[in-house]
Coordinates of C-alpha atoms in Angstrom, one line a residue:
E1 CA 1.1 -8.1 15.0
V2 CA 2.1 -7.6 18.6
G3 CA 4.0 -10.9 18.9
M4 CA 6.4 -9.9 16.2
V5 CA 7.6 -6.7 18.0
D6 CA 10.6 -6.6 20.4
K7 CA 9.7 -6.4 24.1
A8 CA 11.7 -3.2 24.5
I9 CA 9.9 -1.6 21.7
R10 CA 6.5 -2.9 22.8
S11 CA 6.9 -1.5 26.3
R12 CA 7.1 2.0 24.7
L13 CA 4.2 1.6 22.3
S14 CA 0.5 1.1 22.6
A15 CA -1.2 -1.1 20.1
R16 CA -4.5 0.0 18.5
E17 CA -6.8 -1.7 16.2
V18 CA -7.5 0.1 12.9
G19 CA -9.7 -0.7 10.0
E20 CA -8.6 -1.7 6.5
P21 CA -8.0 1.4 4.3
S22 CA -10.5 2.2 1.7
L23 CA -9.8 2.0 -2.0
D24 CA -9.7 5.7 -2.1
E25 CA -7.1 5.9 0.5
L26 CA -5.1 3.1 -1.3
L27 CA -5.3 5.2 -4.6
K28 CA -4.0 8.2 -2.8
V29 CA -1.1 6.3 -1.5
A30 CA -0.5 4.8 -5.0
E31 CA -0.6 8.4 -6.6
A32 CA 1.9 9.6 -4.1
A33 CA 4.3 6.7 -5.0
L34 CA 4.2 7.6 -8.7
P35 CA 7.2 9.3 -10.2
R36 CA 6.7 13.0 -10.9
H37 CA 7.6 14.9 -14.0
A38 CA 8.7 12.1 -16.2
D39 CA 8.1 12.8 -19.9
D40 CA 8.6 9.2 -21.0
L41 CA 5.9 7.8 -18.7
P42 CA 2.1 7.3 -19.6
P43 CA -0.2 9.9 -18.1
T44 CA -0.8 9.6 -14.3
D45 CA -4.5 8.7 -14.8
V46 CA -3.6 5.8 -17.0
L47 CA -1.0 4.5 -14.5
L48 CA -3.4 4.8 -11.6
S49 CA -6.1 3.1 -13.6
M50 CA -3.8 0.2 -14.1
T51 CA -2.7 0.3 -10.4
K52 CA -6.3 0.2 -9.3
E53 CA -7.0 -2.9 -11.4
R54 CA -4.0 -4.6 -9.8
I55 CA -5.2 -3.6 -6.2
V56 CA -8.7 -4.7 -6.8
S57 CA -7.5 -8.0 -8.4
A58 CA -5.2 -8.7 -5.4
I59 CA -7.9 -8.0 -2.9
D60 CA -10.8 -9.8 -4.8
S61 CA -8.6 -13.0 -5.4
G62 CA -8.0 -13.2 -1.5
G63 CA -4.3 -13.0 -2.1
E64 CA -3.8 -9.9 0.0
P65 CA -5.7 -7.7 2.4
P66 CA -6.1 -3.9 1.6
S67 CA -3.0 -2.2 2.8
F68 CA -0.7 0.7 2.0
R69 CA 2.0 -1.8 1.3
L70 CA -0.2 -3.3 -1.3
A71 CA -0.9 0.1 -2.9
R72 CA 2.9 0.9 -3.2
K73 CA 3.7 -2.6 -4.4
S74 CA 1.0 -2.3 -7.2
V75 CA 2.5 0.9 -8.4
I76 CA 6.0 -0.6 -8.6
E77 CA 4.5 -3.6 -10.5
V78 CA 2.7 -1.4 -12.9
L79 CA 5.9 0.6 -13.6
M80 CA 8.0 -2.4 -14.0
S81 CA 5.6 -4.3 -16.3
E82 CA 4.0 -1.5 -18.4
V83 CA 6.9 1.1 -18.4
V84 CA 10.1 -0.9 -18.2
G85 CA 8.7 -4.0 -19.7
W86 CA 9.7 -6.6 -17.2
R87 CA 7.1 -9.3 -16.6

């Protein structure tokens, strides 16, 4: 939001409207946020499937709009709940 940016920063930037990211784009961001080469983790496709469920649920419930932040947050939530065991 433009109103939340400092005047000194705003004078050097140009604001552009962009559309919401697609589910495919969100999943690419989510996959990039997953840890690599961890033998003790479930397979990447399983983690991505769980992450996709969280993203779709958050969007469908009206709780959050599609965003790259939501994709990264969903990965962290999946790792914390399904791998670490924190709920």
